XYZ file of C-alpha atoms in Angstrom:
527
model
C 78.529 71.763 105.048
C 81.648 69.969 104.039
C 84.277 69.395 106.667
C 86.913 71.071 104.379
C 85.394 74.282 104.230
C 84.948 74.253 107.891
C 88.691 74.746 108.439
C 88.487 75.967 112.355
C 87.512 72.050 112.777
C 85.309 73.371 115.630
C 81.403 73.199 115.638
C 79.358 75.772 115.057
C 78.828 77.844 118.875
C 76.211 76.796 120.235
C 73.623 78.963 122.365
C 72.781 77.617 125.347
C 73.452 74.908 128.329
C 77.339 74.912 129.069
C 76.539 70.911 128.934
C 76.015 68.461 126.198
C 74.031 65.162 125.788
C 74.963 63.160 129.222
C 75.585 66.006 131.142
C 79.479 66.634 130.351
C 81.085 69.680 130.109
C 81.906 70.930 126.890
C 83.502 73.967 126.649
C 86.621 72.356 125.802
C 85.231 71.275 122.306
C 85.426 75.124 121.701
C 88.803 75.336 122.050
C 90.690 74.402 118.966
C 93.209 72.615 119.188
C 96.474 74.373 117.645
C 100.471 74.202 117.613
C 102.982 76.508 118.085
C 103.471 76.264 114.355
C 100.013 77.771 114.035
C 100.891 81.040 115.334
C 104.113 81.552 114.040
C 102.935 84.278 111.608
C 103.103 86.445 114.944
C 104.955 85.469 117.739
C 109.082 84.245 117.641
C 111.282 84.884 115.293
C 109.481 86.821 112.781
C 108.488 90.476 112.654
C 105.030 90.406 111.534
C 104.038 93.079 108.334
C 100.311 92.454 108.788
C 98.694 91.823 112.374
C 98.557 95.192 113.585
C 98.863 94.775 117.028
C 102.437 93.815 116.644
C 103.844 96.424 114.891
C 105.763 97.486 116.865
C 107.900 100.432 114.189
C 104.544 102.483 114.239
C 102.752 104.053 116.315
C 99.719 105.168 114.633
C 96.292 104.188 115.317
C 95.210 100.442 114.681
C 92.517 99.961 112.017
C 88.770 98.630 112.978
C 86.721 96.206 111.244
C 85.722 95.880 107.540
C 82.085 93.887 106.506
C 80.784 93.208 103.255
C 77.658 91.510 102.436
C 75.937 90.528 99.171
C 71.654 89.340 99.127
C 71.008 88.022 95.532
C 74.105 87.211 93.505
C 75.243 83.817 92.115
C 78.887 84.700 92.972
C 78.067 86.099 96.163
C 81.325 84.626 97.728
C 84.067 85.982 94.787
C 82.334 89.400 95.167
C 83.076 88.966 98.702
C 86.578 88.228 98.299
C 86.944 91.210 96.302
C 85.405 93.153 98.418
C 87.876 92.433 101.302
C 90.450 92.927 99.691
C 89.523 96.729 99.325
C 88.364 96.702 103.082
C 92.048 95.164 103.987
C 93.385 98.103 105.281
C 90.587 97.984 107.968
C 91.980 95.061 109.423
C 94.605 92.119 108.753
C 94.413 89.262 111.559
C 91.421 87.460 110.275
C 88.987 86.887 107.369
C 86.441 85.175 106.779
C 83.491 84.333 104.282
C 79.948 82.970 105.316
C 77.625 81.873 102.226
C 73.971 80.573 102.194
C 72.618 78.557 99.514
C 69.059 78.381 101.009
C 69.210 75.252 102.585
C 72.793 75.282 105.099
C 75.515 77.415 105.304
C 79.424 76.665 103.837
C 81.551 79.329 105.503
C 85.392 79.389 106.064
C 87.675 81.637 107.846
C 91.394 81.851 109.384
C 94.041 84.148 110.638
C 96.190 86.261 108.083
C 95.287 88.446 105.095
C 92.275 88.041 102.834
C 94.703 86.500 99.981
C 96.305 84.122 102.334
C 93.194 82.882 103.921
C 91.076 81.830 100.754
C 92.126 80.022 97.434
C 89.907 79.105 94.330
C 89.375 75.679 95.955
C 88.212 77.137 98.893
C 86.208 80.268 97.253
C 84.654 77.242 94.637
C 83.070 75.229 97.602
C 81.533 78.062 99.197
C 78.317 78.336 97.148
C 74.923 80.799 97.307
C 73.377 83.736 96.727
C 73.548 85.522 99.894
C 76.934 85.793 102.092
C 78.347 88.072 104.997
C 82.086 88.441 105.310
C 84.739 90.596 107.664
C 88.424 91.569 107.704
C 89.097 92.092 111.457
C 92.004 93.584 113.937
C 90.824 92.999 117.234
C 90.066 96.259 119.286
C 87.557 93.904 121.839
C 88.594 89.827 122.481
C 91.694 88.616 121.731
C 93.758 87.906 117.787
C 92.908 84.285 118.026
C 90.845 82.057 115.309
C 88.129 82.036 117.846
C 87.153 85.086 117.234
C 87.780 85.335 113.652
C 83.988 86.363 111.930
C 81.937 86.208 110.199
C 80.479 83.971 113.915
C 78.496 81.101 113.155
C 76.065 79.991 115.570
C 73.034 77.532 116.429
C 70.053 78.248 117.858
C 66.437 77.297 118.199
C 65.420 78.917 114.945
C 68.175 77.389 112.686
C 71.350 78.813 111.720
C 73.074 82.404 112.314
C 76.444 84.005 111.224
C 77.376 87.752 112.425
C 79.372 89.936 111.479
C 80.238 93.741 112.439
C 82.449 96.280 112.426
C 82.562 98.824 116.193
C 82.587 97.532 119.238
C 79.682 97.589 121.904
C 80.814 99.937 124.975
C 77.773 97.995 127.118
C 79.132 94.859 126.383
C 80.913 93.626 129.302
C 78.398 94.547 131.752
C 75.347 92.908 129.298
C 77.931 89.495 129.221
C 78.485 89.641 133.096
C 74.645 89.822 133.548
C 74.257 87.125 130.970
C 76.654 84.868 132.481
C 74.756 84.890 135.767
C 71.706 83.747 134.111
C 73.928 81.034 132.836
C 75.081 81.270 129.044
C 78.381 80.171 128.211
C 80.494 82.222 125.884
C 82.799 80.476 123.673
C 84.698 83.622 122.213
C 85.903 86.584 124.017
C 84.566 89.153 120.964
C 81.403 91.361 122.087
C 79.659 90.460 118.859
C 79.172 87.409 120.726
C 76.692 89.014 123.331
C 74.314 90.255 120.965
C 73.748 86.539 119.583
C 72.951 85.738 123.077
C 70.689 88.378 123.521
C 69.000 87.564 120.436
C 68.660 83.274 121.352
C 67.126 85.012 124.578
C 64.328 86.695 123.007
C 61.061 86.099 123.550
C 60.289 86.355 119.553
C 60.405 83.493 117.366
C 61.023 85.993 114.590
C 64.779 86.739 113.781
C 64.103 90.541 112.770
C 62.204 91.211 115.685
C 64.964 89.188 118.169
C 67.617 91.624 116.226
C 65.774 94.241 116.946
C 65.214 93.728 120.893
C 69.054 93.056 120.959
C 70.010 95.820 119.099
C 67.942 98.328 121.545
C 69.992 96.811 124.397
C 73.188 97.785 123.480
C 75.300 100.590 122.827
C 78.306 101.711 121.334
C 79.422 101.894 117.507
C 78.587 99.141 114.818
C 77.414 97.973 111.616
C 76.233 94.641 111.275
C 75.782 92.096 109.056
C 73.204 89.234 110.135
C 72.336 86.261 107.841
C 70.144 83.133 108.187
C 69.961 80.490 105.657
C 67.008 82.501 103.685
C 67.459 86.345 104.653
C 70.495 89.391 105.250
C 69.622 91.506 107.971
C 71.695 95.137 107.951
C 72.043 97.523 110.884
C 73.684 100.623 111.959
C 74.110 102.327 115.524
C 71.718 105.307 116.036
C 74.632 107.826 115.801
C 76.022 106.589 112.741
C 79.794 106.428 114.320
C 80.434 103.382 111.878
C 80.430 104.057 108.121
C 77.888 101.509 106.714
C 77.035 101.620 102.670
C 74.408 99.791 100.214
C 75.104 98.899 96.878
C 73.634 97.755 93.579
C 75.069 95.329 91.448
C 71.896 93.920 88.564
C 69.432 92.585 90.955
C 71.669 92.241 93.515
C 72.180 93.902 96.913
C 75.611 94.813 98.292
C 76.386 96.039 102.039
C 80.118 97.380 102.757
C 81.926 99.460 105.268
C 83.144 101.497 102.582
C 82.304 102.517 99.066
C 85.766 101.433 97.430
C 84.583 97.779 97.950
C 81.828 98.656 95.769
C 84.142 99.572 93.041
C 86.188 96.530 93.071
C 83.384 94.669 91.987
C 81.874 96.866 89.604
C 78.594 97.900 91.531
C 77.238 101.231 92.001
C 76.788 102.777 95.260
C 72.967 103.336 96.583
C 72.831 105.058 99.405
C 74.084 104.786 103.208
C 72.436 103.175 105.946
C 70.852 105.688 108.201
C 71.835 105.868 111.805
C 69.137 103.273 113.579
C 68.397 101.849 110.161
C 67.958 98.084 109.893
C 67.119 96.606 106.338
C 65.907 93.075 105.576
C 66.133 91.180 102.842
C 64.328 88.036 101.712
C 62.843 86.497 99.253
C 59.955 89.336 99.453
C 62.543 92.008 98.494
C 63.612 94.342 100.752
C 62.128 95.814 103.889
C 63.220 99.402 105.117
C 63.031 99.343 109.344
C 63.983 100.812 111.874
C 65.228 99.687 115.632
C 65.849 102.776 117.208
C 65.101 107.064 116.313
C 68.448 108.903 114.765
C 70.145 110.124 117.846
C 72.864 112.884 117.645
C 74.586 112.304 114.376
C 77.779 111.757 114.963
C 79.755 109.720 112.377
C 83.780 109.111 113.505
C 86.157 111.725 112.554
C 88.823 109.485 111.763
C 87.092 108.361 109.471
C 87.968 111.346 107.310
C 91.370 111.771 108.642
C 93.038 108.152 108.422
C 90.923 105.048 108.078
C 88.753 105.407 104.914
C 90.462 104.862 101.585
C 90.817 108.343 99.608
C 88.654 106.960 96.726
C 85.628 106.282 99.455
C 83.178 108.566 99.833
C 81.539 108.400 103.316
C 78.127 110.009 103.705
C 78.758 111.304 99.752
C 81.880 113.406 100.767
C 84.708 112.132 98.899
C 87.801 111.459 101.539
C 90.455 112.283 99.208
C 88.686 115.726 98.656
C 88.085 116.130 102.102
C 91.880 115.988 103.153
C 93.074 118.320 100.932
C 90.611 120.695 102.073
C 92.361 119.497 105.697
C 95.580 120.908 103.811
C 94.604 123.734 102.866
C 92.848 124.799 105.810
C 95.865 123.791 107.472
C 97.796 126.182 105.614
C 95.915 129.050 105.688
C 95.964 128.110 109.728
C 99.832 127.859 110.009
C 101.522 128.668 106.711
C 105.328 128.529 107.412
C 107.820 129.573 104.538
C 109.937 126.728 103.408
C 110.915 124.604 99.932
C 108.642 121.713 99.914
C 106.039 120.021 101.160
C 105.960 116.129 101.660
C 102.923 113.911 103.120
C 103.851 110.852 105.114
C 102.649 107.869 103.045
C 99.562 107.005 102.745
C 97.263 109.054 104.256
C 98.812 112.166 104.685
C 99.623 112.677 101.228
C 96.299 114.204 100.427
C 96.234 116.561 102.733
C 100.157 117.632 101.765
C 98.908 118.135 98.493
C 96.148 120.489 99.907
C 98.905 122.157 101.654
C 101.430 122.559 99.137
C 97.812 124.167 96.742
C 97.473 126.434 99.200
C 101.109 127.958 100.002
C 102.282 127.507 96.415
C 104.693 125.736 97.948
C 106.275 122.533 95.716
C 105.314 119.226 96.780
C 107.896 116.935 96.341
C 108.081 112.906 97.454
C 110.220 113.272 99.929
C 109.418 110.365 101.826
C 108.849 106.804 100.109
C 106.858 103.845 101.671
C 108.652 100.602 101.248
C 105.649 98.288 99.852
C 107.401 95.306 99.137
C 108.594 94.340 103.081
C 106.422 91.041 102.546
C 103.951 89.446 104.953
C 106.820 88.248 107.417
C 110.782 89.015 107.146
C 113.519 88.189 109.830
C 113.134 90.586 112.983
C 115.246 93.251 112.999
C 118.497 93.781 115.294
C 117.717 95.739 117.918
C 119.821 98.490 116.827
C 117.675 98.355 113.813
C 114.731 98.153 115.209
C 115.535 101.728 116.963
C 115.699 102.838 113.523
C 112.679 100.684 112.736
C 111.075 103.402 110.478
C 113.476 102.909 107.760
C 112.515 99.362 106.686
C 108.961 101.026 105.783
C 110.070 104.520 104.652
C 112.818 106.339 103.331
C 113.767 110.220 102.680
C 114.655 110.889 99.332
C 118.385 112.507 100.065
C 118.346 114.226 96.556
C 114.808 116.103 97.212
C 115.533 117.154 101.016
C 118.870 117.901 101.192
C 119.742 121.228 102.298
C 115.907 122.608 102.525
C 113.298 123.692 104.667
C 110.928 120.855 104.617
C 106.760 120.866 105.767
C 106.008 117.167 106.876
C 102.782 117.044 106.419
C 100.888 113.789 109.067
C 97.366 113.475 109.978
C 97.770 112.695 113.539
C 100.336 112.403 116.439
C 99.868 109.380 118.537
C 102.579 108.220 121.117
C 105.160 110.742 119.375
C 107.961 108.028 118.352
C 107.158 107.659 115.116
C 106.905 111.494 114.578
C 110.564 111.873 116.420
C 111.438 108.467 113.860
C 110.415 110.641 110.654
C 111.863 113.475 111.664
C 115.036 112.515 112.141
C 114.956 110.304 109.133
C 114.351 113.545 107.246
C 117.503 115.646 109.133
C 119.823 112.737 108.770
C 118.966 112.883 104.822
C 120.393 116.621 105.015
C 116.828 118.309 105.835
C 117.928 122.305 106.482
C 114.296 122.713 108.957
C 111.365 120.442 109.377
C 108.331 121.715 110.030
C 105.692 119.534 110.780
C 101.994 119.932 110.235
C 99.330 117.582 111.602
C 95.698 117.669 109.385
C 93.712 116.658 112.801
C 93.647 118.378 116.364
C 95.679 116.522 119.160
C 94.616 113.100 119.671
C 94.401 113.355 123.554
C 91.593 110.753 124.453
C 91.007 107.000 123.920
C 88.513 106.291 121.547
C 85.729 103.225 123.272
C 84.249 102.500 119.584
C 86.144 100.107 117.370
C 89.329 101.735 116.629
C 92.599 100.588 119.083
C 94.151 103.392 120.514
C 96.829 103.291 123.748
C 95.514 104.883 126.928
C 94.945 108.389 127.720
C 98.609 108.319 129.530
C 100.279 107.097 126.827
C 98.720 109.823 124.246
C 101.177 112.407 124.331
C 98.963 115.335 123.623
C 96.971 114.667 126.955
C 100.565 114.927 128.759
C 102.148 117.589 126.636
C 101.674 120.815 125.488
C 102.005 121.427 121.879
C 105.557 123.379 122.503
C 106.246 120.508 124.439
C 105.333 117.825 121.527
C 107.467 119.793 119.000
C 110.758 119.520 121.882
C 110.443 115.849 122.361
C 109.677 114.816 118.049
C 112.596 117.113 117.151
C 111.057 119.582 114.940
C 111.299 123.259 114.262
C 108.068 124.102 114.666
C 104.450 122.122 115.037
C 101.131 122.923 114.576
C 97.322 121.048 114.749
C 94.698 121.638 112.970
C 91.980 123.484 114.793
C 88.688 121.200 115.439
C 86.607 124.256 113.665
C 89.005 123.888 110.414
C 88.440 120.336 110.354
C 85.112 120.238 110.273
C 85.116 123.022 107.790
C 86.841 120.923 105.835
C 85.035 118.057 105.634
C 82.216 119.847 104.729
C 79.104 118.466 106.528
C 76.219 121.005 107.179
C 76.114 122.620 110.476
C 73.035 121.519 111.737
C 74.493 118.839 113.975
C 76.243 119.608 116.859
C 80.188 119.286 115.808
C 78.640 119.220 112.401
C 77.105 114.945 113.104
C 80.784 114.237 113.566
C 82.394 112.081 116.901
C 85.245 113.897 117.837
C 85.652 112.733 121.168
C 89.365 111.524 120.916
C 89.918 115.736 120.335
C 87.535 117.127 123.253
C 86.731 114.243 125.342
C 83.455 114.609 124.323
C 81.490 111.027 123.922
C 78.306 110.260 122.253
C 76.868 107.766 124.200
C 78.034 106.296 127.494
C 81.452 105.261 127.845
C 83.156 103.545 130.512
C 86.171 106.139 131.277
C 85.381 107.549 134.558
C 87.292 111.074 133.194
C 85.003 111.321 129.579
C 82.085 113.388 129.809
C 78.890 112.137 127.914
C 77.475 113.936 125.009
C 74.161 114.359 126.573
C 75.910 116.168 129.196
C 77.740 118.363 127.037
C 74.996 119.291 124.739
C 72.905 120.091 127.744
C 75.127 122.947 128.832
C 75.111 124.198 125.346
């Protein structure tokens, strides 16, 4: 691997003793060495645009993970690139790119957006046929390079990189008990445990090491394994994480969505089942399984904010599926008024639903600022208390005087409701009514997506009536959980239809460590 593709300029992690050659202690050589210059993207004097955790005008709910994989394509890396960037709204603070040519890996990643972090130079030295990359934000371990994936490591059968998109709710306790037995983590991500757990195993074999690791923990994930001669693909038992395979020739693509797959030009196969695990080599491609399907139960959000409207996650379009949100919406708490506007981006769908379903115009009357750059000089503080206007505006002309329906998908903290709100009466709104396409977001969610604790949610404090007094509106209303998942669509086999909707009922699918979250087991048994 050449040094100037290795840009960290940190070795590989290595799986094992906490001591090198002579006995010295080297778990400084893990820590890179960095300036103050290095993190100036997000810390003084600048207001960061792109690492989510601090933006600080918003309060909506931070994005997870995005992986992308490719087994069999000369180009593997540039398909990768494009790839992320139609995963970058699952996370900005890192990206990276691991390729195998057969022989060694070439593999570079840094902090900052997917077109900030690779060039052609770097994108021409990473050569091979097989590759795993990831977009991050950082729900577990902290935004540092560290941590940035896909991880590289060493261990007694050659070379592995991971990648994944979830987090592992098990994780902590499986890295306290590992520590005891003496391994030495060098990042502070959880994807980190599970390449400890498989250097532990008892089998030579990488697919069967995966596979022991994978049955010890728990949580939400896709992942994205590669040694220098095969791609290994997994998916949690519940399916929480949306996890996709597609075709391109001969080739084999692996994404966390299906818009990355129409970036490049391939053609979407199928999705990974819940407890799936695929490997490919150079004897094609072997369907396996770690663990049985458990309760489906594939993340609501999903549907509501995350996924890109042109993906389509377990074949239901998204864009389809929120205006169904709208118009279920509507028909739940139709209020008579002039327009209808959707808060850019992902509410605009479901507005549109809305405004179908009333008859009532919809009209832009919001308008997202997309040209605030990567950085820009932090704001006063007086105009930081109006923070929401350097990312939207209300179109005076189109508001003025009328009775507006603010369409949102979900109501976090409250402050940025109260922000748009009042952005929309100071343009000369006459009402505003505002309509949320999800049910209260009262509990934290423990698998891959960032949200504040339970007592800084303001629907597990305040009563809807409540909510509507402290965001300034004239009236507010949720979608129920039964219209929602109506409107996505699923069969109603599953229990909540195979969907996770545990931030809305406090309702988890596996174990979680929240001492006031009841499991799912013990919520379907009372059933």
């Amino acid at each position: 691997m050449s040094d100037e593709i290795k840009t960290d300029q940190r070795p590989e992690l290595q799986l094992g003793s906490r001591f090198g050659a002579g006995g010295h202690d080297i778990r400084s050589a893990f820590q890179p060495a960095r300036s103050a210059a290095d993190f100036s993207l997000w810390t003084g004097r600048f207001y960061n645009d792109g690492i989510n955790s601090h933006d600080g005008l918003f309060d909506k709910l931070r994005e997870e993970c995005g992986v992308f994989g490719v087994y069999g394509h000369p180009d593997a890396a540039q398909l990768a690139y494009y790839g992320q960037h139609a995963l970058q709204h699952r996370g900005q603070e890192s990206a990276g790119i691991c390729v195998s040519d057969g022989k060694e890996f070439h593999y570079h990643r840094d902090m900052g957006l997917v077109k900030e972090v690779f060039n052609n130079e770097k994108l021409g030295a990473l050569t091979g046929s097989n590759c795993i990359s990831h977009v991050r934000y950082s729900t577990a371990g902290e935004s540092k390079l560290a941590n940035a994936q896909p991880l590289i490591f060493k261990y007694r059968e050659g070379d592995l990189a991971i990648a994944t998109n979830g987090n592992l709710t098990n994780a902590p306790e499986i890295k306290r008990d590992l520590e005891r037995q003496g391994s030495i983590f060098q990042t502070t991500s959880d994807t980190e445990v599970v390449a400890h757990l498989i250097a532990r195993s008892k089998h030579d074999d990488i697919v069967l090491a995966v596979k022991e690791a994978l049955q010890k923990v728990e949580g939400a994930y896709a992942f994205l394994f590669m040694t220098r001669d095969k791609v290994i693909a997994a998916r949690d038992p519940h399916g929480l994480r949306p996890f996709v395979i597609g075709r391109l020739g001969n080739a084999y693509l692996f994404a966390s969505e299906t818009c990355a797959f129409d970036a490049v030009g391939a053609t979407y196969y199928r999705d990974m089942e819940p407890g799936e695990l695929l490997v490919l080599d150079q004897s094609g491609v072997t369907e396996d399984r770690f663990s049985p399907v458990k309760h489906r139960a594939i993340c609501a959000m999903e549907y509501i904010y995350f996924a890109r409207p042109d993906s389509d996650i377990d074949e239901i379009n998204i864009h389809a599926a929120r205006k169904r949100m709208g118009r279920q919406l509507a028909l739940e708490a139709f209020v008579d008024a002039d327009l209808v506007t959707g808060v850019p981006d992902s509410s605009i769908s479901a507005a549109i639903g809305y405004a179908e379903q009333t008859g009532i115009p919809y009209e832009l009357g919001l308008i997202k600022n997309r040209y605030t750059g990567r950085t820009f000089i932090q704001p006063s503080q007086e105009l930081r208390e109006q923070g929401v206007k350097m990312k939207l505006s209300a179109v005076r002309k189109v508001v003025e005087g009328k009775r507006v329906v603010m369409i949102d998908d979900s109501i976090v903290r409250g402050t940025t409701s109260l922000r748009i709100v009042n952005l929309l009466r100071e343009a000369g709104a006459k009402e505003v009514h505002v309509r949320i396409s999800s049910p209260p977001f009262s509990n934290p969610c423990f698998y891959g997506i960032d949200t504040p604790s339970r007592k800084e949610l303001i629907a597990a404090q305040k009563s809807v009536e409540e909510i509507r007094q402290a965001i300034n509106a004239d009236s507010l209303h949720f979608l129920t959980k039964e219209g929602l998942l109506a409107s996505i669509g699923r069969p109603q086999s599953d229990t909540n239809r195979g969907h996770c909707t545990a931030c809305f009922d406090n309702v988890y699918p596996t174990a979680v460590p929240d001492e006031e979250a009841k499991s799912w087991q013990s919520a379907v048994s009372q059933r």
